[in-house]
Structures are given as structure tokens and as C-alpha cells.
Amino acid sequence: MAQIFGKSSSSIARVSLVSGFFGFFVFWGVVYMIYWSSWTTAKGVPREQEVPFSHQHHVSGLGIDCRYCHTSVEKSSFAGIPPTETCMTCHSHVWTDAPMLAPERQSLATQQPLNWKRVNDLPDFVFFNHSIHVQKGIGCSTCHGPVNLMPLTWKAHSLYMRWCLDCHEAPEKQIRPRDQIYNMEWQPPPDQRERGLQLLKDYHISQQRLNQLRDCSMCHR
Amino acid sequence: MNRAEDRNIRIPFGNCPKVYRAINRWAIFGCPFGTPVNRSRSSILFAVLALATMLVGCRRDMFQQPYSKPLEPNDFFQDNHMASRPLVANTVARGHLNADQAFYTGKVGTNLVETFPFPITREVLEQGRERFDIYCSPCHGRTGEGNGMIVQRGYPPPPSYHIDRLRQAPVGHFYDVITQGYGIMYSYAQRVEPADRWAIAAYIRVLQKSREAKLAELPPAERAKLEEQK
């Protein structure tokens, strides 16, 4: 009877076995890279806006505090994007004719709020609250990066669930004293671990509470 | 070697090319799509089917749910197409009854009040300093001289807090200016809560005092420190 499998078939089988094995990892590796790339997460990509508002100019240049504009960040879940009146407290008398502020003036005249495009936007099935993070020693720059250096605002982290959990599993790595929350230059000091554990105690975050921070229902309510 | 014979007799999927037959040794699927002739078409079909199965789960309903978050656009409301609602006429928002006139307006009748509506402690002053530095110092400067950063960039300079008129002004005046605005200065009522406005007014008094404080008025410990430095 004739040979069913030709001479080449065993090497073909070997090659396909091996490439199948590696192909599996290459495939999922590529998927993983795409999933975490800034192409998918928009991390690090400056967002164009109707009015080219620059944090670099207003925060580093003029020294305005975050809360002058993001008023509710300490007290509510929502940090808030400033209404047109807030800009106008200054721009009624500085840079009054600048063409790049034309949409601002129109918004004030028509009482229609400006349509700022969201930079950080969690899916609606996630519950997030600014005030608790700010009260418990997590600074703006830990989550939003060096906002004071951004000519146009970009996202500093993926905001994926893994990212939230990385901190919820070990907040002592990032937690800081309350008077450093708005310090955009803050970096964890070399002895952050001891300080962090001490701060957890000071803020009354118990081990039991830390375990709860990983419960699905904490963020998916 | 006779393919037809192979196919007929014992090879499952024998009409596949060699590669498939080799794979047949160990693969479970082999060549599932019939003859090589329409293979390309059938693999397209397979790919389309596979993609379609994946896409079944791809609706974004859970990412954009039909409830409203602050400041979100919302077409349900036809007047401003926003989720944020203006206050209905003749109603009072919860917690905004503001019955205590002196506390909420800084006035009794039309007269500005002369005294603070609650005791001023060190905490209140610290709070006042923090709020002043956030909301007022860009224009009035950290010391209240009216030379803040925005003024240096061309904003019309406000008066210094250390002029006689403002030294003698009742505290209610400062509260009233924050609440109502003054001249070209906008109101800060949206951003600064009533209690914080009083705290700021108290801190302005501290700034004013700091210019004319006498050595004799200091507590002995502070005084000793200063005298050492002399």
C-alpha cells in the first residue's frame, strides 16, 4: 500500500508544533501589548480642546492652586471642571481679546457651558470618589501625573482595574501627608514604607479596611 | 500514489493537501472545510463566523449607562441639554435655607455686622489662611497688598488691605465682598462656603493686624524669641 504520509510530514508536524507553541505566546503577547498601549488607553496622549487651556501656564506659570478651579475635589466624588465664570474672574480683564478665548466669551454671553472633552473617564459601572482619596493622603500627581507641566491635559495612567488594584493592595507605597496632596513634585522618600505604614495608622485605615478595598462591590456598586 | 484511492479507503479528509494530512496526525480539526478548491472561501467564512461570535458581546451599554453623572450632557432636558439642573422657581435647595441672616449675608437689616458670628479659634485662622491663599492671593497677594501674580500680568490692581478705609471696615464688609463681589471683582460665593468666607475675613484681620502689632502685645514667649533675634 502507498505511504499515507510523505517524507516531509514529520518535519512539518514538528515545525507546526513548535510554532503553535510559540505562536500562542506571541499572539497573546501582541494582544497584551495592544491592550496596554496608549493607542487603546489614550495614556500620555494630549487631548485637543475647543479652548487650548494650559495647566502648565496657569499652575506652574501663575501659581494658581488646583482648588481655585476644581473646587469640589475635597468634598465630593467629583472634582469638577470649572464653569466659564471661573475663567472669567480673571479673563474679564486679562487677555480679553485673545482669539483663542473666543469660545469662552461666547459661552459667557450665551450662558451655554463650554464642552470640555473628558480626559480621564471611567466606565459607568465603576464607582470612584475623589474626596476619600484626597482625605486619605493620595495626591493628585499620583493619579494624574505632572499636571503642572501639561500644555494640554493628558491621561497619566491607563485607569484600568489592575492599576486601581495595584494601589489598593499596597497603598502604603503611595500615601502621603495631608499637606503634600497638592504638591505636584512629591516623590516617595526612601523610607516611604515605614512612613506609609505609619500614615495608614494615622488615617485609621485598618487591615480589615484594606481587605475590603479589594472587594468587587467596593468599586462595582 | 492514488489520491482517490486513499480518500476512498481510509484517510479521513483525504482530499486535503499534504499539510493538512500531516496535521491530521495530531490535530482534532484536520481539514474541516471540504475540498481544497473552495478552501479560501470557506476559511473566509470561518473567520467571519468567529469574528461574529466575538462581536456579539461588543455593546458598550455598560460603559455608558443611561443615568446622569454631574456635568454630563443629557437630551432628556430640553432647556439646557445638561444633567445639571437649575433650581426650580420658588424653592429652596436642601441645606440652603440660610435663615441666619447675619451668618449668610454678613448684614443685619442693611447694616454690615461688626462681629464674627462664631468664635475665632486657631483652627479657623489656619483654615482661613489656606482658603485665602487658594482663592484670593492670585490677585491680592499673600500679604494682602494687592500685588498678586495676576495683577503683575495686567489685571487691574485691587486696593491694599492695609489702607485705613479697609482697616476700619466692619468684618461684614469682607464677607459681603466675597459673597456679592465688588466693582470688577467677581463673587466667590459659588466656590467659597459661608463658614470659609468668615474664616477668610478673620484671616484678613490677621494680615491687617500683622502690620501694626506692637511688641508689647505679644505673648512673653514669642516676645523673648524676637528679642533674641534683635
PDB file of C-alpha atoms in Angstrom, chain A:
ATOM      1  CA  MET A   1       0.000   0.000   0.000  1.00  0.00           C
ATOM      2  CA  ALA A   2       1.108   3.542  -0.679  1.00  0.00           C
ATOM      3  CA  GLN A   3       2.576   5.663   2.082  1.00  0.00           C
ATOM      4  CA  ILE A   4      -0.083   7.791   3.647  1.00  0.00           C
ATOM      5  CA  PHE A   5       2.345  10.426   4.918  1.00  0.00           C
ATOM      6  CA  GLY A   6       5.186  11.635   2.777  1.00  0.00           C
ATOM      7  CA  LYS A   7       8.761  12.100   3.953  1.00  0.00           C
ATOM      8  CA  SER A   8       8.322  15.735   4.802  1.00  0.00           C
ATOM      9  CA  SER A   9       5.321  15.313   7.017  1.00  0.00           C
ATOM     10  CA  SER A  10       7.097  14.688  10.297  1.00  0.00           C
ATOM     11  CA  SER A  11       9.231  17.795   9.995  1.00  0.00           C
ATOM     12  CA  ILE A  12       6.143  19.773   9.052  1.00  0.00           C
ATOM     13  CA  ALA A  13       4.442  18.391  12.125  1.00  0.00           C
ATOM     14  CA  ARG A  14       7.372  19.384  14.303  1.00  0.00           C
ATOM     15  CA  VAL A  15       7.548  22.849  12.876  1.00  0.00           C
ATOM     16  CA  SER A  16       3.861  23.377  13.364  1.00  0.00           C
ATOM     17  CA  LEU A  17       4.002  22.054  16.917  1.00  0.00           C
ATOM     18  CA  VAL A  18       6.819  24.391  17.832  1.00  0.00           C
ATOM     19  CA  SER A  19       5.399  27.395  16.049  1.00  0.00           C
ATOM     20  CA  GLY A  20       1.996  26.656  17.521  1.00  0.00           C
ATOM     21  CA  PHE A  21       3.553  26.712  20.986  1.00  0.00           C
ATOM     22  CA  PHE A  22       5.381  29.974  20.445  1.00  0.00           C
ATOM     23  CA  GLY A  23       2.573  31.394  18.337  1.00  0.00           C
ATOM     24  CA  PHE A  24       0.322  31.123  21.364  1.00  0.00           C
ATOM     25  CA  PHE A  25       2.604  33.359  23.390  1.00  0.00           C
ATOM     26  CA  VAL A  26       3.322  35.746  20.538  1.00  0.00           C
ATOM     27  CA  PHE A  27      -0.383  36.123  19.858  1.00  0.00           C
ATOM     28  CA  TRP A  28      -1.320  36.856  23.461  1.00  0.00           C
ATOM     29  CA  GLY A  29       1.788  38.996  23.837  1.00  0.00           C
ATOM     30  CA  VAL A  30       0.638  41.185  20.970  1.00  0.00           C
ATOM     31  CA  VAL A  31      -2.897  41.322  22.351  1.00  0.00           C
ATOM     32  CA  TYR A  32      -1.483  42.322  25.756  1.00  0.00           C
ATOM     33  CA  MET A  33       0.713  44.998  24.239  1.00  0.00           C
ATOM     34  CA  ILE A  34      -2.173  46.465  22.278  1.00  0.00           C
ATOM     35  CA  TYR A  35      -4.393  46.335  25.371  1.00  0.00           C
ATOM     36  CA  TRP A  36      -1.884  48.315  27.435  1.00  0.00           C
ATOM     37  CA  SER A  37      -0.620  50.574  24.645  1.00  0.00           C
ATOM     38  CA  SER A  38      -1.508  54.240  24.595  1.00  0.00           C
ATOM     39  CA  TRP A  39      -3.364  53.524  21.359  1.00  0.00           C
ATOM     40  CA  THR A  40      -6.049  51.771  23.429  1.00  0.00           C
ATOM     41  CA  THR A  41      -5.767  53.584  26.774  1.00  0.00           C
ATOM     42  CA  ALA A  42      -5.030  57.111  25.466  1.00  0.00           C
ATOM     43  CA  LYS A  43      -2.376  57.291  28.205  1.00  0.00           C
ATOM     44  CA  GLY A  44       0.037  60.143  27.567  1.00  0.00           C
ATOM     45  CA  VAL A  45      -1.887  61.491  24.562  1.00  0.00           C
ATOM     46  CA  PRO A  46      -2.656  65.238  24.925  1.00  0.00           C
ATOM     47  CA  ARG A  47      -6.337  65.946  24.374  1.00  0.00           C
ATOM     48  CA  GLU A  48      -7.257  68.764  21.983  1.00  0.00           C
ATOM     49  CA  GLN A  49      -9.913  71.123  23.341  1.00  0.00           C
ATOM     50  CA  GLU A  50     -12.019  73.946  21.938  1.00  0.00           C
ATOM     51  CA  VAL A  51     -10.039  76.373  24.104  1.00  0.00           C
ATOM     52  CA  PRO A  52      -6.391  75.300  24.376  1.00  0.00           C
ATOM     53  CA  PHE A  53      -6.306  75.532  28.168  1.00  0.00           C
ATOM     54  CA  SER A  54      -2.804  75.045  29.586  1.00  0.00           C
ATOM     55  CA  HIS A  55      -2.235  73.772  33.107  1.00  0.00           C
ATOM     56  CA  GLN A  56       1.451  74.476  32.623  1.00  0.00           C
ATOM     57  CA  HIS A  57       0.724  78.146  32.132  1.00  0.00           C
ATOM     58  CA  HIS A  58      -1.847  78.562  34.887  1.00  0.00           C
ATOM     59  CA  VAL A  59      -0.386  76.248  37.549  1.00  0.00           C
ATOM     60  CA  SER A  60       3.392  76.495  37.109  1.00  0.00           C
ATOM     61  CA  GLY A  61       3.427  79.908  35.463  1.00  0.00           C
ATOM     62  CA  LEU A  62       0.877  81.739  37.592  1.00  0.00           C
ATOM     63  CA  GLY A  63       0.912  79.544  40.699  1.00  0.00           C
ATOM     64  CA  ILE A  64      -2.852  79.004  40.889  1.00  0.00           C
ATOM     65  CA  ASP A  65      -3.962  76.223  43.247  1.00  0.00           C
ATOM     66  CA  CYS A  66      -5.905  73.265  41.794  1.00  0.00           C
ATOM     67  CA  ARG A  67      -8.850  74.086  44.033  1.00  0.00           C
ATOM     68  CA  TYR A  68      -9.289  77.578  42.564  1.00  0.00           C
ATOM     69  CA  CYS A  69     -10.798  75.773  39.566  1.00  0.00           C
ATOM     70  CA  HIS A  70     -11.506  72.193  40.717  1.00  0.00           C
ATOM     71  CA  THR A  71     -13.411  73.411  43.736  1.00  0.00           C
ATOM     72  CA  SER A  72     -15.256  70.295  44.858  1.00  0.00           C
ATOM     73  CA  VAL A  73     -12.346  67.850  44.793  1.00  0.00           C
ATOM     74  CA  GLU A  74     -12.007  67.722  48.596  1.00  0.00           C
ATOM     75  CA  LYS A  75     -15.671  67.380  49.411  1.00  0.00           C
ATOM     76  CA  SER A  76     -17.362  65.361  46.710  1.00  0.00           C
ATOM     77  CA  SER A  77     -16.874  62.379  44.451  1.00  0.00           C
ATOM     78  CA  PHE A  78     -16.465  64.726  41.526  1.00  0.00           C
ATOM     79  CA  ALA A  79     -13.503  67.099  41.100  1.00  0.00           C
ATOM     80  CA  GLY A  80     -15.450  69.275  38.710  1.00  0.00           C
ATOM     81  CA  ILE A  81     -14.439  71.147  35.564  1.00  0.00           C
ATOM     82  CA  PRO A  82     -14.616  74.904  36.162  1.00  0.00           C
ATOM     83  CA  PRO A  83     -17.591  76.790  34.728  1.00  0.00           C
ATOM     84  CA  THR A  84     -16.993  79.717  32.379  1.00  0.00           C
ATOM     85  CA  GLU A  85     -17.447  82.228  35.223  1.00  0.00           C
ATOM     86  CA  THR A  86     -14.337  80.840  36.920  1.00  0.00           C
ATOM     87  CA  CYS A  87     -12.204  81.610  33.880  1.00  0.00           C
ATOM     88  CA  MET A  88     -13.862  84.993  33.624  1.00  0.00           C
ATOM     89  CA  THR A  89     -12.888  86.012  37.151  1.00  0.00           C
ATOM     90  CA  CYS A  90      -9.526  86.701  35.514  1.00  0.00           C
ATOM     91  CA  HIS A  91     -10.173  86.749  31.787  1.00  0.00           C
ATOM     92  CA  SER A  92     -12.711  89.535  32.069  1.00  0.00           C
ATOM     93  CA  HIS A  93      -9.599  91.710  32.369  1.00  0.00           C
ATOM     94  CA  VAL A  94      -6.566  89.777  31.125  1.00  0.00           C
ATOM     95  CA  TRP A  95      -6.194  88.512  27.588  1.00  0.00           C
ATOM     96  CA  THR A  96      -9.633  89.894  26.849  1.00  0.00           C
ATOM     97  CA  ASP A  97      -9.211  89.957  23.077  1.00  0.00           C
ATOM     98  CA  ALA A  98      -7.256  86.741  22.592  1.00  0.00           C
ATOM     99  CA  PRO A  99      -8.821  84.824  19.702  1.00  0.00           C
ATOM    100  CA  MET A 100      -8.146  81.526  21.451  1.00  0.00           C
ATOM    101  CA  LEU A 101     -10.502  82.617  24.213  1.00  0.00           C
ATOM    102  CA  ALA A 102     -13.347  83.477  21.817  1.00  0.00           C
ATOM    103  CA  PRO A 103     -15.371  80.325  22.642  1.00  0.00           C
ATOM    104  CA  GLU A 104     -15.060  81.294  26.324  1.00  0.00           C
ATOM    105  CA  ARG A 105     -16.574  84.733  25.757  1.00  0.00           C
ATOM    106  CA  GLN A 106     -19.304  83.308  23.594  1.00  0.00           C
ATOM    107  CA  SER A 107     -20.113  80.798  26.302  1.00  0.00           C
ATOM    108  CA  LEU A 108     -20.434  83.592  28.835  1.00  0.00           C
ATOM    109  CA  ALA A 109     -22.643  85.633  26.517  1.00  0.00           C
ATOM    110  CA  THR A 110     -24.984  82.758  25.646  1.00  0.00           C
ATOM    111  CA  GLN A 111     -24.854  81.068  29.065  1.00  0.00           C
ATOM    112  CA  GLN A 112     -24.084  77.785  27.315  1.00  0.00           C
ATOM    113  CA  PRO A 113     -21.347  75.870  29.138  1.00  0.00           C
ATOM    114  CA  LEU A 114     -18.191  75.061  27.191  1.00  0.00           C
ATOM    115  CA  ASN A 115     -17.988  71.480  26.082  1.00  0.00           C
ATOM    116  CA  TRP A 116     -14.738  70.250  27.615  1.00  0.00           C
ATOM    117  CA  LYS A 117     -13.811  66.801  26.326  1.00  0.00           C
ATOM    118  CA  ARG A 118     -13.118  64.321  29.092  1.00  0.00           C
ATOM    119  CA  VAL A 119      -9.534  63.199  29.554  1.00  0.00           C
ATOM    120  CA  ASN A 120      -9.993  60.703  32.382  1.00  0.00           C
ATOM    121  CA  ASP A 121     -13.250  58.839  32.029  1.00  0.00           C
ATOM    122  CA  LEU A 122     -14.094  55.648  33.876  1.00  0.00           C
ATOM    123  CA  PRO A 123     -16.810  53.352  32.556  1.00  0.00           C
ATOM    124  CA  ASP A 124     -20.144  53.957  34.282  1.00  0.00           C
ATOM    125  CA  PHE A 125     -20.047  50.598  36.036  1.00  0.00           C
ATOM    126  CA  VAL A 126     -17.182  51.821  38.224  1.00  0.00           C
ATOM    127  CA  PHE A 127     -17.724  53.927  41.326  1.00  0.00           C
ATOM    128  CA  PHE A 128     -14.990  56.426  42.047  1.00  0.00           C
ATOM    129  CA  ASN A 129     -14.750  59.109  44.696  1.00  0.00           C
ATOM    130  CA  HIS A 130     -12.181  61.884  44.818  1.00  0.00           C
ATOM    131  CA  SER A 131     -12.807  63.139  48.324  1.00  0.00           C
ATOM    132  CA  ILE A 132     -11.896  59.904  50.102  1.00  0.00           C
ATOM    133  CA  HIS A 133      -8.627  59.582  48.199  1.00  0.00           C
ATOM    134  CA  VAL A 134      -7.704  63.201  48.844  1.00  0.00           C
ATOM    135  CA  GLN A 135      -8.639  62.967  52.555  1.00  0.00           C
ATOM    136  CA  LYS A 136      -6.671  59.739  52.973  1.00  0.00           C
ATOM    137  CA  GLY A 137      -3.423  61.081  51.612  1.00  0.00           C
ATOM    138  CA  ILE A 138      -3.412  60.263  47.896  1.00  0.00           C
ATOM    139  CA  GLY A 139      -2.150  63.279  45.975  1.00  0.00           C
ATOM    140  CA  CYS A 140      -3.310  64.493  42.582  1.00  0.00           C
ATOM    141  CA  SER A 141       0.006  63.717  40.922  1.00  0.00           C
ATOM    142  CA  THR A 142      -0.087  60.055  41.999  1.00  0.00           C
ATOM    143  CA  CYS A 143      -3.077  59.514  39.731  1.00  0.00           C
ATOM    144  CA  HIS A 144      -2.888  62.391  37.262  1.00  0.00           C
ATOM    145  CA  GLY A 145       0.869  62.744  36.813  1.00  0.00           C
ATOM    146  CA  PRO A 146       2.669  66.086  36.473  1.00  0.00           C
ATOM    147  CA  VAL A 147      -0.412  68.130  35.552  1.00  0.00           C
ATOM    148  CA  ASN A 148       1.525  71.327  36.248  1.00  0.00           C
ATOM    149  CA  LEU A 149       3.731  70.578  33.230  1.00  0.00           C
ATOM    150  CA  MET A 150       0.952  69.801  30.754  1.00  0.00           C
ATOM    151  CA  PRO A 151       0.284  72.372  27.997  1.00  0.00           C
ATOM    152  CA  LEU A 152      -2.730  70.239  27.059  1.00  0.00           C
ATOM    153  CA  THR A 153      -4.020  67.729  29.568  1.00  0.00           C
ATOM    154  CA  TRP A 154      -3.280  64.057  29.088  1.00  0.00           C
ATOM    155  CA  LYS A 155      -4.054  60.884  30.964  1.00  0.00           C
ATOM    156  CA  ALA A 156      -1.150  59.746  33.120  1.00  0.00           C
ATOM    157  CA  HIS A 157      -2.327  56.169  33.725  1.00  0.00           C
ATOM    158  CA  SER A 158      -4.432  53.567  31.973  1.00  0.00           C
ATOM    159  CA  LEU A 159      -7.151  53.738  34.680  1.00  0.00           C
ATOM    160  CA  TYR A 160      -7.577  50.013  34.195  1.00  0.00           C
ATOM    161  CA  MET A 161      -8.807  47.924  37.093  1.00  0.00           C
ATOM    162  CA  ARG A 162      -5.317  46.491  37.539  1.00  0.00           C
ATOM    163  CA  TRP A 163      -3.998  49.993  38.104  1.00  0.00           C
ATOM    164  CA  CYS A 164      -6.552  50.759  40.833  1.00  0.00           C
ATOM    165  CA  LEU A 165      -5.867  47.427  42.490  1.00  0.00           C
ATOM    166  CA  ASP A 166      -2.084  47.879  42.420  1.00  0.00           C
ATOM    167  CA  CYS A 167      -2.567  50.704  44.868  1.00  0.00           C
ATOM    168  CA  HIS A 168      -5.488  49.258  46.827  1.00  0.00           C
ATOM    169  CA  GLU A 169      -3.334  46.211  47.533  1.00  0.00           C
ATOM    170  CA  ALA A 170      -0.460  48.319  48.871  1.00  0.00           C
ATOM    171  CA  PRO A 171      -1.455  51.952  49.461  1.00  0.00           C
ATOM    172  CA  GLU A 172       1.493  52.462  51.829  1.00  0.00           C
ATOM    173  CA  LYS A 173       3.702  52.824  48.743  1.00  0.00           C
ATOM    174  CA  GLN A 174       1.897  55.985  47.613  1.00  0.00           C
ATOM    175  CA  ILE A 175       0.241  57.513  50.647  1.00  0.00           C
ATOM    176  CA  ARG A 176       1.498  60.959  51.733  1.00  0.00           C
ATOM    177  CA  PRO A 177       0.959  63.516  54.479  1.00  0.00           C
ATOM    178  CA  ARG A 178      -2.145  65.667  54.005  1.00  0.00           C
ATOM    179  CA  ASP A 179      -0.180  68.875  53.469  1.00  0.00           C
ATOM    180  CA  GLN A 180       1.546  67.346  50.423  1.00  0.00           C
ATOM    181  CA  ILE A 181      -1.621  66.449  48.470  1.00  0.00           C
ATOM    182  CA  TYR A 182      -1.362  69.396  46.084  1.00  0.00           C
ATOM    183  CA  ASN A 183       2.407  69.238  45.788  1.00  0.00           C
ATOM    184  CA  MET A 184       2.967  68.204  42.187  1.00  0.00           C
ATOM    185  CA  GLU A 185       6.657  67.454  42.776  1.00  0.00           C
ATOM    186  CA  TRP A 186       6.161  64.985  45.646  1.00  0.00           C
ATOM    187  CA  GLN A 187       8.073  61.729  45.273  1.00  0.00           C
ATOM    188  CA  PRO A 188       8.032  58.845  47.776  1.00  0.00           C
ATOM    189  CA  PRO A 189      11.011  59.379  50.130  1.00  0.00           C
ATOM    190  CA  PRO A 190      13.495  56.478  50.550  1.00  0.00           C
ATOM    191  CA  ASP A 191      11.838  55.341  53.789  1.00  0.00           C
ATOM    192  CA  GLN A 192       8.352  55.505  52.297  1.00  0.00           C
ATOM    193  CA  ARG A 193       7.456  52.017  53.563  1.00  0.00           C
ATOM    194  CA  GLU A 194       7.746  52.878  57.262  1.00  0.00           C
ATOM    195  CA  ARG A 195       6.197  56.291  56.762  1.00  0.00           C
ATOM    196  CA  GLY A 196       3.388  54.790  54.685  1.00  0.00           C
ATOM    197  CA  LEU A 197       2.530  52.218  57.337  1.00  0.00           C
ATOM    198  CA  GLN A 198       2.527  54.954  59.964  1.00  0.00           C
ATOM    199  CA  LEU A 199       0.264  57.134  57.805  1.00  0.00           C
ATOM    200  CA  LEU A 200      -2.150  54.232  57.325  1.00  0.00           C
ATOM    201  CA  LYS A 201      -2.439  54.138  61.119  1.00  0.00           C
ATOM    202  CA  ASP A 202      -2.856  57.910  61.350  1.00  0.00           C
ATOM    203  CA  TYR A 203      -5.637  57.839  58.769  1.00  0.00           C
ATOM    204  CA  HIS A 204      -7.338  54.913  60.579  1.00  0.00           C
ATOM    205  CA  ILE A 205      -7.089  52.552  57.621  1.00  0.00           C
ATOM    206  CA  SER A 206      -7.155  49.151  59.334  1.00  0.00           C
ATOM    207  CA  GLN A 207      -6.110  45.807  57.882  1.00  0.00           C
ATOM    208  CA  GLN A 208      -9.781  44.881  57.691  1.00  0.00           C
ATOM    209  CA  ARG A 209     -10.496  48.006  55.671  1.00  0.00           C
ATOM    210  CA  LEU A 210      -7.563  47.236  53.371  1.00  0.00           C
ATOM    211  CA  ASN A 211      -9.059  43.819  52.660  1.00  0.00           C
ATOM    212  CA  GLN A 212     -12.376  45.473  51.852  1.00  0.00           C
ATOM    213  CA  LEU A 213     -10.674  47.751  49.322  1.00  0.00           C
ATOM    214  CA  ARG A 214     -10.246  44.689  47.116  1.00  0.00           C
ATOM    215  CA  ASP A 215     -13.905  43.647  47.273  1.00  0.00           C
ATOM    216  CA  CYS A 216     -15.607  43.825  43.911  1.00  0.00           C
ATOM    217  CA  SER A 217     -18.527  45.678  45.450  1.00  0.00           C
ATOM    218  CA  MET A 218     -16.261  48.480  46.634  1.00  0.00           C
ATOM    219  CA  CYS A 219     -15.880  49.764  43.096  1.00  0.00           C
ATOM    220  CA  HIS A 220     -18.708  47.992  41.250  1.00  0.00           C
ATOM    221  CA  ARG A 221     -21.728  49.102  43.273  1.00  0.00           C
TER     222      ARG A 221
END
